[in-house]
Coordinates of C-alpha atoms and ligand atoms in Angstrom, one line a residue:
X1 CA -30.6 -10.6 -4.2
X2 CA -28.3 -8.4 -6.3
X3 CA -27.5 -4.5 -4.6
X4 CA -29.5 -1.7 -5.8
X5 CA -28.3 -0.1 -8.7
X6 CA -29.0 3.0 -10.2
X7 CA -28.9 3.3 -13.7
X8 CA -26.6 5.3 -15.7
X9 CA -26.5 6.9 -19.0
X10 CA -26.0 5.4 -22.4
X11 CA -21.6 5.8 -23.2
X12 CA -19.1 4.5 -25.2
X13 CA -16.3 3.3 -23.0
X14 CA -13.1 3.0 -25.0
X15 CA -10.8 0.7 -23.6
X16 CA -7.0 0.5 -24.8
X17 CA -4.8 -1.7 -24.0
X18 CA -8.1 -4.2 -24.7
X19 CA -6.2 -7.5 -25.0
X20 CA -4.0 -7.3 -21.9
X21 CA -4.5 -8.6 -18.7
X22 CA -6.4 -5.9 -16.3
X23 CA -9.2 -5.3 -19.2
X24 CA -9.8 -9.3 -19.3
X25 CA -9.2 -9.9 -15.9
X26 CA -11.1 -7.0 -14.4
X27 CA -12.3 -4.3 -16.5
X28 CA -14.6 -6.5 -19.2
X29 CA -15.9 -8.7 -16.1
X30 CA -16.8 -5.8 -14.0
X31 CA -18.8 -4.1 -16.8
X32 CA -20.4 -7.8 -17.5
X33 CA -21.5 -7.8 -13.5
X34 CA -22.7 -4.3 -14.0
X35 CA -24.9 -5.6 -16.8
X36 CA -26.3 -8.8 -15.4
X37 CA -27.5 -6.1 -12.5
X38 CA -29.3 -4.0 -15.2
X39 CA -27.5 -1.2 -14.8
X40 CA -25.3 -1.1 -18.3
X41 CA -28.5 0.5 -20.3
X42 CA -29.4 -0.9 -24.3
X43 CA -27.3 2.3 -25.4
X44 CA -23.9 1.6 -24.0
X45 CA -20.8 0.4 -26.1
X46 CA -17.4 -1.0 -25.3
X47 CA -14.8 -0.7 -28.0
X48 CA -11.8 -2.6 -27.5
X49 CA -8.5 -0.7 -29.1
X50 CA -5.2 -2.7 -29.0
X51 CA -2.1 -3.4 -31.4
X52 CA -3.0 -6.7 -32.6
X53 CA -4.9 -6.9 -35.7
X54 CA -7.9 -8.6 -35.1
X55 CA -11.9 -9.0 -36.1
X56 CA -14.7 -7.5 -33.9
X57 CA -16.3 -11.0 -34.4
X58 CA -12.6 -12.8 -32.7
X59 CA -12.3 -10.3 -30.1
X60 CA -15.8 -10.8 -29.2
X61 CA -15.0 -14.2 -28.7
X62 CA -11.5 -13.8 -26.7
X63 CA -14.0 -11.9 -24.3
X64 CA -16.3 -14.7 -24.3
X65 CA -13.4 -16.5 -23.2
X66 CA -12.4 -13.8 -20.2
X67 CA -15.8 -14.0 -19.2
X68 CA -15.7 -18.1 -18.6
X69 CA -12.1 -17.9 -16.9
X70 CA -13.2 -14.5 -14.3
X71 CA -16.7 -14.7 -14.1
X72 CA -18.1 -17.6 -11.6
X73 CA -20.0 -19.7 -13.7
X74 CA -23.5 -19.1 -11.4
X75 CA -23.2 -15.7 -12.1
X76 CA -23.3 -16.2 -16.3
X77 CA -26.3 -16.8 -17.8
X78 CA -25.8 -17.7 -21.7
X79 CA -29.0 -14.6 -22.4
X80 CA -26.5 -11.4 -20.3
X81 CA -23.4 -13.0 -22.1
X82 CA -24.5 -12.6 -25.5
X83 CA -26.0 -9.4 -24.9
X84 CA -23.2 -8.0 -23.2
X85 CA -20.8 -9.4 -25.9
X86 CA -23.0 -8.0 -28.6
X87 CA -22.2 -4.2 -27.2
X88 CA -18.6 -5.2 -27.3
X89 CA -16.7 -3.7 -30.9
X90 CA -12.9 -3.8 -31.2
X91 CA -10.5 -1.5 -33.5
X92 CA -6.8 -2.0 -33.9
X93 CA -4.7 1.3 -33.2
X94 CA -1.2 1.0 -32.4
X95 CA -1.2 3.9 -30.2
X96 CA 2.5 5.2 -31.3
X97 CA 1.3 5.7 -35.2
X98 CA -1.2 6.8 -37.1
X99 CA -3.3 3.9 -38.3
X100 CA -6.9 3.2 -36.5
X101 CA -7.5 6.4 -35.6
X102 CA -9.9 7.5 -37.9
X103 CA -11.3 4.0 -37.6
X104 CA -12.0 4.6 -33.9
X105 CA -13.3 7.7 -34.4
X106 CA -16.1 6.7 -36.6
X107 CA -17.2 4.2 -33.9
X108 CA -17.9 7.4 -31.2
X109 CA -21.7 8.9 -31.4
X110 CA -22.0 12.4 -30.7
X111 CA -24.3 12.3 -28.3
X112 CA -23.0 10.0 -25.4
X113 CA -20.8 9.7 -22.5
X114 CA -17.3 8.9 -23.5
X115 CA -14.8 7.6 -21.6
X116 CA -11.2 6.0 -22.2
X117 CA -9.9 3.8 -20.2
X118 CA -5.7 4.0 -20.3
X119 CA -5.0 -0.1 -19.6
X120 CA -1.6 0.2 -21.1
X121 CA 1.9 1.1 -19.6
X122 CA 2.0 4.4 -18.3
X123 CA 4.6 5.7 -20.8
X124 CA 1.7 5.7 -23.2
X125 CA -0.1 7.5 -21.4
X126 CA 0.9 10.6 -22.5
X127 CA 0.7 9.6 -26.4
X128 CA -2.8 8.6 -26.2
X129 CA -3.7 12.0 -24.7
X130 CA -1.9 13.6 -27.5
X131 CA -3.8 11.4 -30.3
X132 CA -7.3 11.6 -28.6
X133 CA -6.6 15.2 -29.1
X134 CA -5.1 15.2 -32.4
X135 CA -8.3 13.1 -33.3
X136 CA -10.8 15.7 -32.3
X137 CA -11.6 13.4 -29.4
X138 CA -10.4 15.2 -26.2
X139 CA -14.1 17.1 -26.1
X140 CA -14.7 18.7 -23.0
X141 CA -17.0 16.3 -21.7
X142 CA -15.3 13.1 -22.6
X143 CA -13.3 11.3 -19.6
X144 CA -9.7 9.4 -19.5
X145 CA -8.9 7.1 -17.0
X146 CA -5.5 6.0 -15.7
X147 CA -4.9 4.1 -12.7
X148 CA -0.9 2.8 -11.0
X149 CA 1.5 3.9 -11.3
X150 CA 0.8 7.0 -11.8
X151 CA 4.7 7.9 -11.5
X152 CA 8.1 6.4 -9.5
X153 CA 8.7 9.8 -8.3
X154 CA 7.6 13.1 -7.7
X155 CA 9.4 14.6 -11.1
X156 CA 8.0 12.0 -13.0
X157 CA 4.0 12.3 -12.0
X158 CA 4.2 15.8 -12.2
X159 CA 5.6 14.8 -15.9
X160 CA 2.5 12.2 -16.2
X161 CA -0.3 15.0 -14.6
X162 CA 1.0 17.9 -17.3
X163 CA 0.9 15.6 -20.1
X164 CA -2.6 14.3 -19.3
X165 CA -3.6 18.0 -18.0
X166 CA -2.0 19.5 -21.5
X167 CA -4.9 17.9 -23.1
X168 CA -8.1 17.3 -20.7
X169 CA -9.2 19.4 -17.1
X170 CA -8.4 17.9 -14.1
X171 CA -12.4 17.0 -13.7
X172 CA -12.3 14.7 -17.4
X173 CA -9.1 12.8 -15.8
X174 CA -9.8 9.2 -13.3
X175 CA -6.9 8.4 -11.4
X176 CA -7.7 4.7 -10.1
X177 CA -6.5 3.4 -6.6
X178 CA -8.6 0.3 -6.7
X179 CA -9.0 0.3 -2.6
X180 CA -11.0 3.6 -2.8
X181 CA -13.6 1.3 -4.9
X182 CA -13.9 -1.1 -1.7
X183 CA -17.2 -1.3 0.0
X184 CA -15.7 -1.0 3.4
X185 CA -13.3 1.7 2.4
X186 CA -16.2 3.7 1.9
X187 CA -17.8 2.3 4.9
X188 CA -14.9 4.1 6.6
X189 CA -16.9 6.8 5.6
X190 CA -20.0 5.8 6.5
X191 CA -18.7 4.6 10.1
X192 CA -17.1 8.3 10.7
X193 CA -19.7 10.3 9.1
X194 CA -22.4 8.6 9.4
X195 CA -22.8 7.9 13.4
X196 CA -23.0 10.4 16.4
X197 CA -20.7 7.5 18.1
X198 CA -17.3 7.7 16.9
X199 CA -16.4 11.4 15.8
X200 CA -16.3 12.8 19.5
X201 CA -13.9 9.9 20.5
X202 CA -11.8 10.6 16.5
X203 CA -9.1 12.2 17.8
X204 CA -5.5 11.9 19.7
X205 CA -7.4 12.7 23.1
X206 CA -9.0 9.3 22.9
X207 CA -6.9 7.3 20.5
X208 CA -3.6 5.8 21.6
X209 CA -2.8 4.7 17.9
X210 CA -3.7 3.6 14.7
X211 CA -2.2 0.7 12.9
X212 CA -3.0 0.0 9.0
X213 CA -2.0 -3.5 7.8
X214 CA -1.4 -4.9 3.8
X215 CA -0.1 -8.3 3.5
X216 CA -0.2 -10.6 1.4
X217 CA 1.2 -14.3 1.1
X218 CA 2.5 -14.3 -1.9
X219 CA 5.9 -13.2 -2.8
X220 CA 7.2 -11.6 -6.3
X221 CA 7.1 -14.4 -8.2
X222 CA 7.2 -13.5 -11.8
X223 CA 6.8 -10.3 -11.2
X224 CA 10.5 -9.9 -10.0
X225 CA 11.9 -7.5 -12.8
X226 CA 8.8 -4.9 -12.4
X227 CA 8.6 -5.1 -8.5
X228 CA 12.7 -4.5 -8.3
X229 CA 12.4 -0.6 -9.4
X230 CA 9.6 -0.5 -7.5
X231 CA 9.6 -1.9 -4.1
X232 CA 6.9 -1.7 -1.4
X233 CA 7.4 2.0 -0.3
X234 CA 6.4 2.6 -4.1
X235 CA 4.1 -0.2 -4.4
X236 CA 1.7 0.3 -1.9
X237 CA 2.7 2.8 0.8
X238 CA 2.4 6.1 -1.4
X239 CA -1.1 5.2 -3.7
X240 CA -3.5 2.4 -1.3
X241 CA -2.1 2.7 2.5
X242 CA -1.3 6.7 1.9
X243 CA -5.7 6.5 0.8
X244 CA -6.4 4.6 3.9
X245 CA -4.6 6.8 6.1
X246 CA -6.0 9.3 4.6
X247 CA -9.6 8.1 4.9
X248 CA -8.7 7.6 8.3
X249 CA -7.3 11.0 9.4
X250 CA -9.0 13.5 7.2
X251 CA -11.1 15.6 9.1
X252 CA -15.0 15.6 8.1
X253 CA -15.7 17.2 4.5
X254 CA -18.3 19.8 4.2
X255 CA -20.5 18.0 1.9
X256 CA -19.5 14.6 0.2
X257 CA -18.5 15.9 -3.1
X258 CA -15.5 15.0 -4.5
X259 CA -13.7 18.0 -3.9
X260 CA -14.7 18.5 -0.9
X261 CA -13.7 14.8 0.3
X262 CA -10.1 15.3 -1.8
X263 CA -9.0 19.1 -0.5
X264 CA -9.2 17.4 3.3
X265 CA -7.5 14.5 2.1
X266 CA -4.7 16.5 0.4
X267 CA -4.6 18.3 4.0
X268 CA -3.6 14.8 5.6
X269 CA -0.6 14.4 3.4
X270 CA 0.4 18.1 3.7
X271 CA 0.5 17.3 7.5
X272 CA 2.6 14.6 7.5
X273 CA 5.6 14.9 9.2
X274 CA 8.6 14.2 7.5
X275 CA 9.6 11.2 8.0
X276 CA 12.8 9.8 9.8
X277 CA 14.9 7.0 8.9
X278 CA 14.9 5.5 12.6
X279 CA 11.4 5.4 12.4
X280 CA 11.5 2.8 9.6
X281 CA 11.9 -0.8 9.0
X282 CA 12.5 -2.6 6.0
X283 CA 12.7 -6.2 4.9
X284 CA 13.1 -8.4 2.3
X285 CA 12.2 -12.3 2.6
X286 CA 14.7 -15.0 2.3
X287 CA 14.0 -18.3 0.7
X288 CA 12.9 -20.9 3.4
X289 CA 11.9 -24.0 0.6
X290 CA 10.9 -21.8 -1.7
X291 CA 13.3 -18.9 -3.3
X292 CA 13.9 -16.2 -1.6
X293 CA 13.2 -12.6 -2.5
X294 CA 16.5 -11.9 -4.2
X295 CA 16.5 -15.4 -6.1
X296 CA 13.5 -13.6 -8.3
X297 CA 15.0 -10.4 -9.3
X298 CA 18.4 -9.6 -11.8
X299 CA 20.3 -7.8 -9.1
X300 CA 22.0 -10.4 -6.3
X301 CA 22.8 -7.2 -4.4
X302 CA 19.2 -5.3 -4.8
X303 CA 18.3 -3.2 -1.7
X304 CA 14.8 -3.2 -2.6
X305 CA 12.0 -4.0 0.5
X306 CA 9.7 -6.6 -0.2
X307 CA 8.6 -5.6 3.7
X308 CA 8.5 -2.1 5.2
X309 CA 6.8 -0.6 8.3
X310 CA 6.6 2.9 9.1
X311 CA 5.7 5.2 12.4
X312 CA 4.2 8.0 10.9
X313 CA 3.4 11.2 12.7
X314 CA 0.7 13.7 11.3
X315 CA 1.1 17.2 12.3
X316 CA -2.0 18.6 13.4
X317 CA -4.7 19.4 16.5
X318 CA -6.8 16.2 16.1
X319 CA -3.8 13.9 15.8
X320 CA -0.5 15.8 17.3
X321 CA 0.8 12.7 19.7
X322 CA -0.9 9.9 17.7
X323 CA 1.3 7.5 16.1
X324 CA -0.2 6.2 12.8
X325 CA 2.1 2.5 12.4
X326 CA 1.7 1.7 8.8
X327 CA 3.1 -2.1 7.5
X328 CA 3.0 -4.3 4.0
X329 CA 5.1 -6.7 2.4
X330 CA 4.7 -9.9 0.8
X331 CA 5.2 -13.5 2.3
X332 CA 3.8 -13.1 4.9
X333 CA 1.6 -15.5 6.8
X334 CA -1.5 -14.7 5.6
X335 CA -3.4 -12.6 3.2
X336 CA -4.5 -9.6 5.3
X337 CA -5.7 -5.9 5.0
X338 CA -7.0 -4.0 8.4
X339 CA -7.0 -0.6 9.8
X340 CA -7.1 -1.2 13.5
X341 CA -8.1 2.1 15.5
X342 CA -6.4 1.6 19.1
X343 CA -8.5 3.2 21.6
X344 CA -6.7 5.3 25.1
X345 CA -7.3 3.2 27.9
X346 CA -10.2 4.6 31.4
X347 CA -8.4 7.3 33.0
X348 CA -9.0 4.7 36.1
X349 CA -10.0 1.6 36.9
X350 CA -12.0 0.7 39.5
X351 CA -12.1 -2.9 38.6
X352 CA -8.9 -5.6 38.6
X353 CA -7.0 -5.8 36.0
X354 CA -7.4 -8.1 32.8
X355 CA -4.6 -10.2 31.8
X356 CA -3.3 -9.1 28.7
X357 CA -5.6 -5.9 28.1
X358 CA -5.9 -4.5 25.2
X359 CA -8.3 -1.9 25.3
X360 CA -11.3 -0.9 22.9
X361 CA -10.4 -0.9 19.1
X362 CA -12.2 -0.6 16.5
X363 CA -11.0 -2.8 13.4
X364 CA -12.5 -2.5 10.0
X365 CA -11.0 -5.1 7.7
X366 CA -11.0 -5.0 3.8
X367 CA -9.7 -8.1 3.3
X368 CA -10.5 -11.1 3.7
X369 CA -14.3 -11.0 5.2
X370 CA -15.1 -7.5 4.4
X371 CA -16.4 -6.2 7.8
X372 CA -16.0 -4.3 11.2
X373 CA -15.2 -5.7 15.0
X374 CA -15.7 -3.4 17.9
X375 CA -13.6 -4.9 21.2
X376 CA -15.3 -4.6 24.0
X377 CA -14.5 -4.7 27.5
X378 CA -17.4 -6.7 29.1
X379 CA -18.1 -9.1 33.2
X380 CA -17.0 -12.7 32.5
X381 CA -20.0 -14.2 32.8
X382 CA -20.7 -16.3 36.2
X383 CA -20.4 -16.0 39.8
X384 CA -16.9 -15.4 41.3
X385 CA -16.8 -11.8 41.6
X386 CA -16.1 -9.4 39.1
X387 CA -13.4 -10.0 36.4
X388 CA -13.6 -8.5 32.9
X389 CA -12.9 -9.7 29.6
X390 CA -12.5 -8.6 25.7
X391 CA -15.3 -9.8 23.0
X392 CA -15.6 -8.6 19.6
X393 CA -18.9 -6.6 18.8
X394 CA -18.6 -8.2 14.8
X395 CA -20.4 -7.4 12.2
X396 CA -19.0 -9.4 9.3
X397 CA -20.9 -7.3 6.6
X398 CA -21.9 -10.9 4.5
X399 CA -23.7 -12.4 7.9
X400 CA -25.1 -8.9 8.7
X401 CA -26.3 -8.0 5.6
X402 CA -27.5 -12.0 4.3
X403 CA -29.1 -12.0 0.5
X404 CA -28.5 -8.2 0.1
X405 CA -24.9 -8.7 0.8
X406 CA -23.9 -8.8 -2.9
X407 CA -20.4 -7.0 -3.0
X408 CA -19.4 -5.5 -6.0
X409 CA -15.8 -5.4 -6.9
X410 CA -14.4 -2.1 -6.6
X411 CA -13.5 -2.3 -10.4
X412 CA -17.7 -2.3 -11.1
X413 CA -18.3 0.7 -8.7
X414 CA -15.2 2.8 -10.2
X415 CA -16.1 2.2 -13.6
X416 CA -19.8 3.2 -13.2
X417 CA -18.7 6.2 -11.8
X418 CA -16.2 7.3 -14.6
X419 CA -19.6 7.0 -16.3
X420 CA -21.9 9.0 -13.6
X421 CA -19.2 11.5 -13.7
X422 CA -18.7 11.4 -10.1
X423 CA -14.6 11.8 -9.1
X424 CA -15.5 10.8 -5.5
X425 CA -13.2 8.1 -5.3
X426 CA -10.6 9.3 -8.3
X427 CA -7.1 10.6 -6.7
X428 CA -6.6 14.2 -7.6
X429 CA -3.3 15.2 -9.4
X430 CA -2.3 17.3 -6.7
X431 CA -2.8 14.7 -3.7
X432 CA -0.8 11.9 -5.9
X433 CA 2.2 15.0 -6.6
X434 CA 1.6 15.8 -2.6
X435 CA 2.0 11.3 -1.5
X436 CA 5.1 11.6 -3.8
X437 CA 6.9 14.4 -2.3
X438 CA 6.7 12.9 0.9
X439 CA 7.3 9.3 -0.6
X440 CA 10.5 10.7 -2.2
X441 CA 12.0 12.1 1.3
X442 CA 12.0 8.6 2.7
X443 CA 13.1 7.0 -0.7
X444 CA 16.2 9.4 -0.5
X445 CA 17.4 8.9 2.9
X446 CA 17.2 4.9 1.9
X447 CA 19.5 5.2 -1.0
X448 CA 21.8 7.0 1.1
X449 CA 22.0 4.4 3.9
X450 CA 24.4 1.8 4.1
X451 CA 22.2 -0.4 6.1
X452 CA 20.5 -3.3 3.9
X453 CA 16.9 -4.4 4.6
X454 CA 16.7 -6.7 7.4
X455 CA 15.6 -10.4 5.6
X456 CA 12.7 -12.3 7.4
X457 CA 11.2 -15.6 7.4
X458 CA 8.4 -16.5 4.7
X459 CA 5.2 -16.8 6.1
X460 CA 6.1 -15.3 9.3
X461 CA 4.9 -11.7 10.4
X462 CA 8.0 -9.4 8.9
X463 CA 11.3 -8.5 10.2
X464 CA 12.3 -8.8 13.7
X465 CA 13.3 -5.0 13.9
X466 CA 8.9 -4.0 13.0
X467 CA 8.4 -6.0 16.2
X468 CA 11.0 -3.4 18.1
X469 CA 9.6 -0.2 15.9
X470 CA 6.3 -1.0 18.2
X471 CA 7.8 -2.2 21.3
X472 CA 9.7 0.7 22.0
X473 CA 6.6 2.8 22.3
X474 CA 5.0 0.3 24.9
X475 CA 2.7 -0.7 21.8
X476 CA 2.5 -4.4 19.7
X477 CA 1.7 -5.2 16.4
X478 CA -2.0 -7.1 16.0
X479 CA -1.6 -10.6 15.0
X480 CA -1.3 -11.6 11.5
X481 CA -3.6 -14.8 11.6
X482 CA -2.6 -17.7 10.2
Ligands
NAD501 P1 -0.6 -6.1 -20.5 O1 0.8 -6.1 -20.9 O2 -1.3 -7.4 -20.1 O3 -1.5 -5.5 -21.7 C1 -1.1 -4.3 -22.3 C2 -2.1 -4.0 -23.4 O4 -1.6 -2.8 -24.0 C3 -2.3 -5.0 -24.5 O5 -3.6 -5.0 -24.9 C4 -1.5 -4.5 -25.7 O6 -2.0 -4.8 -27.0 C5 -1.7 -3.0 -25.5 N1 -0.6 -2.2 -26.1 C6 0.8 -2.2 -25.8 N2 1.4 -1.4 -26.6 C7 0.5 -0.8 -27.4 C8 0.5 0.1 -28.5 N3 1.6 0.7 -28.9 N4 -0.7 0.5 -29.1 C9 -1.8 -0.1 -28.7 N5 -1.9 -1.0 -27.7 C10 -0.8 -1.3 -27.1 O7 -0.7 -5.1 -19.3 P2 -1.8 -5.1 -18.1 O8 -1.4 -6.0 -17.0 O9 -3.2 -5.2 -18.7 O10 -1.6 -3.6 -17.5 C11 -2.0 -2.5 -18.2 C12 -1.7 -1.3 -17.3 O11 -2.5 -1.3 -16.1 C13 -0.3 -1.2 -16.8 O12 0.1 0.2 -16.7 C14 -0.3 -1.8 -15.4 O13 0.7 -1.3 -14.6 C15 -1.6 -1.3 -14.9 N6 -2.2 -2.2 -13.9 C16 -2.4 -3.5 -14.2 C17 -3.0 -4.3 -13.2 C18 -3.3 -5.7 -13.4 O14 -3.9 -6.4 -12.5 N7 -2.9 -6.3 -14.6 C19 -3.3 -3.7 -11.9 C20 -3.1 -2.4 -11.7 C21 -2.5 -1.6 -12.7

């Protein structure tokens, strides 16, 4: 059975940057899904706007093409392709000069939701605004949509936020981080809000420490001369683990509107303490077989972490005394992505003690097997008096849900809501300026240090020194499963 949908209104969706690799690997597939659930109504168009010079006709069929390659074959029926194909158009504008413009504009109706959807380097981002505007087509209900990375610094996404805010209001402009679109991201949400169980017991009182986990197996390859000015602070610690944490920590929003969820997010990152070298680790990956980390990128002697891991502290009543351990990096053993809530132990204990306790957590995993595991302390089962053991309370949300579990990718939910107009799950400019200035602290005292990043085994669980960043406190790292 496919989810519920709700229908949305007719739009043209522009898409630039049509021919590259995010459109046909996720943007044309989501809206596909989205139509094969019947919620793309008869009246909505995708125009595809690239540099190459091309038919509607051949770009139609290069999509046809996407489709086959990202789109499981059960889920294509030969009726939804053509149909979906048919709304597609293309126009070619190279978005530097003046030629296709006018040509795209006579493809827009009046009367429709219209969105663009930026899927080109960031450094265009700015032009685009500026032509959509020249064009007469920055109207104040149309909608652009940008997604990472939304700047290396904090200089440079203020830069990117007044060029796109010179032209459309902060409520026309989309800022993607993909992990907002996740279904259990948003059952983070659910879990917090949602329940009389858990938001009594949310707070440093009752939790010892939170840990949120990002890795992934594979290393740079290919990738090597992008990742290299980049690194994983940049990568992933400032836009999707700085969301989670956020999620996590925020306290509860008066209504769930979107600015209503973002100010208390924004509050989160304002509370974060600064952030102290000592209380950092990072690594890069050697080559064990395969090559190593500095093997892929130009610079022999680059000091950039393929690995880091951070105790962060956040400044505030519910969470003064609460670490918040953050860790990503690549080669690592497994593909893995977790925030693990790390319940305070009984104030006593009347009963003997476990071996190797670890105490109630709650651990709601986005990847892989979306779900959520309470551990429980429960009687080993049997005669022989009265010993205790840990068992996960699981609900894996495909066994719990069966035929209704039907998870969309977060690309399909994101875009849909570009179209609903609903900035829910869209970073505000202010919250990506405020990840930045605290991003930037950290990157600073970095350049500054002699020390290199510590290299660790591929396919391991990171650097020797993360294991001692825990340790220290008393605390250990949950397993990365193999
Ligand atoms: P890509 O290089 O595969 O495609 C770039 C597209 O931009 C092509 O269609 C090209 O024709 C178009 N383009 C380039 N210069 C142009 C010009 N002057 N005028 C008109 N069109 C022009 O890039 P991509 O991987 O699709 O990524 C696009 C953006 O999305 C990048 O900013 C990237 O960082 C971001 N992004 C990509 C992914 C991904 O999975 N690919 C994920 C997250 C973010």
């Amino acid at each position: 059975m496919v989810a519920r949908t709700i229908p949305v209104d007719p739009f043209d969706l522009v898409i630039f940057g049509a021919t590259g690799d995010l459109a046909r690997r996720k943007i044309l597939p989501s809206l596909y899904r989205r139509r094969q659930a019947g919620q793309m109504p008869e009246g909505a168009r995708v125009i595809g706007a690239a540099r190459s010079k091309m038919t509607r006709t051949a770009y139609q069929k290069s999509i046809r093409e996407a489709l086959e390659e990202f789109v499981p074959e059960a889920e294509r029926t030969a009726a939804t392709v053509k149909a979906f194909v048919d709304c597609i158009d293309y126009v070619a504008v190279d978005v530097t000069g003046d030629g296709g413009w006018q040509e795209l504009c006579g493809k827009l109706r009046p009367d429709v939701v219209r969105a663009f959807y930026l899927s080109v380097a960031p450094s265009l981002f700015g032009t685009i605004a500026e032509k959509l505007a020249e064009s007469g087509l920055a109207t104040p209900d149309s909608r652009i949509v940008v997604e990472k990375p939304l700047g290396h610094d904090l200089a440079s996404a203020q830069e990117l936020n007044a060029k796109l805010t010179r032209h459309f209001d902060e409520q026309q402009i989309y800022r993607i981080d993909h992990y907002l679109g996740k279904e259990t991201v948003q059952n983070l949400m659910a879990l917090r809000f949602a329940n009389a169980l858990f938001e009594p017991l949310w707070n440093a009182q009752h939790i010892d420490h939170v840990q949120i986990t990002v890795a992934e197996s594979i290393g740079v390859e290919g990738r090597g001369g992008y990742y290299d000015k980049s690194g994983a602070m940049r990568d992933m610690v400032q836009n999707h683990i700085m969301q989670l944490l956020c999620l996590t920590a925020m306290e509860p929003p008066a209504r769930f509107e979107p600015d209503s969820v973002r100010d208390e997010k924004l509050k989160v990152i304002r509370a974060l303490d600064p952030i102290h070298v000592d209380d950092t680790v990072r690594g890069q990956y050697r080559g064990n077989g395969s090559a190593g980390y500095l093997e892929h990128v130009e610079n022999p002697d680059s000091k950039t972490e393929s690995y880091v891991a951070l105790k962060v502290q956040i400044s505030n009543w519910r969470w003064a005394g609460t670490p918040f351990y953050l860790r990503t990096g690549k080669k690592l053993r497994s593909r893995l992505s977790e925030i693990a809530v790390i319940f305070k132990e009984v104030p006593h204990s009347i009963f003997p003690e476990v071996s190797n306790r670890k105490g109630n957590a709650l651990i709601i995993r986005l990847q892989p097997d979306e779900g959520i595991t309470l551990r429980m302390t429960i009687k080993d089962p049997g005669p022989g008096g009265m010993r205790l053991r840990e068992v996960p309370l699981d609900m894996t949300f495909a066994d719990a849900l069966g035929d209704e579990f039907d998870i969309p990718d977060a690309y399909e939910r994101l875009v849909m809501d570009v179209i609903r107009g609903n900035q829910t799950l869209f970073m505000r400019g202010d919250e990506v300026e405020a990840a930045w200035a605290w991003t930037d602290a950290l990157l600073a005292e970095w350049q500054d240090s002699p020390d290199r990043p510590q290299s660790y085994d591929p396919g391991g669980s990171g650097p020797d020194d993360a294991l001692a960043l825990l340790h220290r406190d008393g605390r250990r790292w949950r397993d990365i499963p193999g």
